[in-house]
Amino acid sequence: MIVQNPLFGGMSGIVYGLLGYLWIRGKYDPSYGIRLNPQIVMFMLGWFVLCLTGLVGHVANVVHGAGLFMGAAWGYLASKHWLRVFRR
């Protein structure tokens, strides 16, 4: 089952959202001034995959995935990289 019960608490979804935003925004908009170290990104993505396996207990995987996806999408839109792609 993907979602079992609502007994989760914490800020990890927000952390993954911020990770996605800063990662993609820094990648596509160098003038933004903030770029994440690739080792941090790989560690967080590795932790995400490890949590998906269930080896670390009950984890709100859906929230992590949704936060990462929404943060990355927002970072991409904020970078305005998509405008440069369509202008070509």
CSV table of C-alpha atoms in Angstrom, one decimal:
chain,number,residue,atom,x,y,z
A,1,MET,CA,0.0,0.0,0.0
A,2,ILE,CA,1.3,3.5,-0.8
A,3,VAL,CA,-0.6,5.4,1.8
A,4,GLN,CA,-1.4,3.5,5.0
A,5,ASN,CA,-2.5,6.0,7.7
A,6,PRO,CA,-2.2,9.7,8.6
A,7,LEU,CA,-0.1,9.2,11.7
A,8,PHE,CA,3.0,10.9,10.2
A,9,GLY,CA,4.3,14.2,11.4
A,10,GLY,CA,7.3,16.3,10.4
A,11,MET,CA,8.7,18.6,7.8
A,12,SER,CA,10.4,16.1,5.5
A,13,GLY,CA,8.1,16.8,2.6
A,14,ILE,CA,9.0,20.5,2.8
A,15,VAL,CA,12.7,19.6,3.0
A,16,TYR,CA,12.3,17.6,-0.2
A,17,GLY,CA,10.4,20.4,-1.8
A,18,LEU,CA,13.1,22.9,-1.0
A,19,LEU,CA,15.7,20.4,-2.2
A,20,GLY,CA,13.9,20.0,-5.5
A,21,TYR,CA,13.5,23.8,-5.9
A,22,LEU,CA,17.1,24.7,-5.1
A,23,TRP,CA,18.5,21.8,-7.2
A,24,ILE,CA,16.6,22.6,-10.4
A,25,ARG,CA,16.6,26.4,-10.0
A,26,GLY,CA,20.4,26.4,-9.5
A,27,LYS,CA,20.9,24.0,-12.4
A,28,TYR,CA,18.8,26.0,-15.0
A,29,ASP,CA,19.4,29.6,-13.6
A,30,PRO,CA,23.1,30.1,-12.8
A,31,SER,CA,22.4,33.8,-12.0
A,32,TYR,CA,20.2,32.7,-9.1
A,33,GLY,CA,23.3,32.4,-7.0
A,34,ILE,CA,22.5,29.2,-5.1
A,35,ARG,CA,23.7,25.8,-6.4
A,36,LEU,CA,23.5,22.7,-4.3
A,37,ASN,CA,26.5,20.5,-4.0
A,38,PRO,CA,25.9,17.3,-6.2
A,39,GLN,CA,26.9,15.1,-3.2
A,40,ILE,CA,24.0,16.6,-1.2
A,41,VAL,CA,21.6,15.9,-4.0
A,42,MET,CA,22.8,12.3,-4.4
A,43,PHE,CA,22.6,11.7,-0.7
A,44,MET,CA,19.0,13.0,-0.5
A,45,LEU,CA,17.9,11.0,-3.5
A,46,GLY,CA,19.7,7.9,-2.2
A,47,TRP,CA,17.9,8.4,1.2
A,48,PHE,CA,14.6,8.7,-0.7
A,49,VAL,CA,15.2,5.4,-2.5
A,50,LEU,CA,16.2,3.7,0.7
A,51,CYS,CA,13.0,4.9,2.4
A,52,LEU,CA,11.0,3.4,-0.5
A,53,THR,CA,12.4,0.0,0.3
A,54,GLY,CA,10.9,0.0,3.8
A,55,LEU,CA,14.2,-0.8,5.5
A,56,VAL,CA,14.0,2.3,7.7
A,57,GLY,CA,10.5,1.8,9.0
A,58,HIS,CA,7.3,3.7,8.3
A,59,VAL,CA,8.1,6.8,6.1
A,60,ALA,CA,5.8,9.2,4.3
A,61,ASN,CA,7.1,8.3,0.9
A,62,VAL,CA,4.3,9.9,-1.0
A,63,VAL,CA,4.9,13.2,0.8
A,64,HIS,CA,8.6,13.0,0.0
A,65,GLY,CA,7.9,12.3,-3.7
A,66,ALA,CA,5.3,15.0,-4.0
A,67,GLY,CA,7.5,17.6,-2.3
A,68,LEU,CA,10.4,16.7,-4.5
A,69,PHE,CA,8.3,16.8,-7.7
A,70,MET,CA,6.5,20.1,-6.8
A,71,GLY,CA,9.8,21.8,-5.7
A,72,ALA,CA,11.6,20.7,-8.9
A,73,ALA,CA,8.7,21.9,-11.0
A,74,TRP,CA,8.5,25.2,-9.3
A,75,GLY,CA,12.3,25.6,-9.6
A,76,TYR,CA,12.1,24.9,-13.3
A,77,LEU,CA,9.3,27.4,-13.9
A,78,ALA,CA,11.0,30.0,-11.7
A,79,SER,CA,14.2,29.6,-13.7
A,80,LYS,CA,12.4,30.7,-16.9
A,81,HIS,CA,14.5,28.1,-18.7
A,82,TRP,CA,11.3,26.9,-20.5
A,83,LEU,CA,10.9,30.4,-22.0
A,84,ARG,CA,14.4,30.1,-23.6
A,85,VAL,CA,13.6,26.7,-24.9
A,86,PHE,CA,10.4,27.9,-26.7
A,87,ARG,CA,12.1,31.0,-28.2
A,88,ARG,CA,14.5,28.9,-30.2
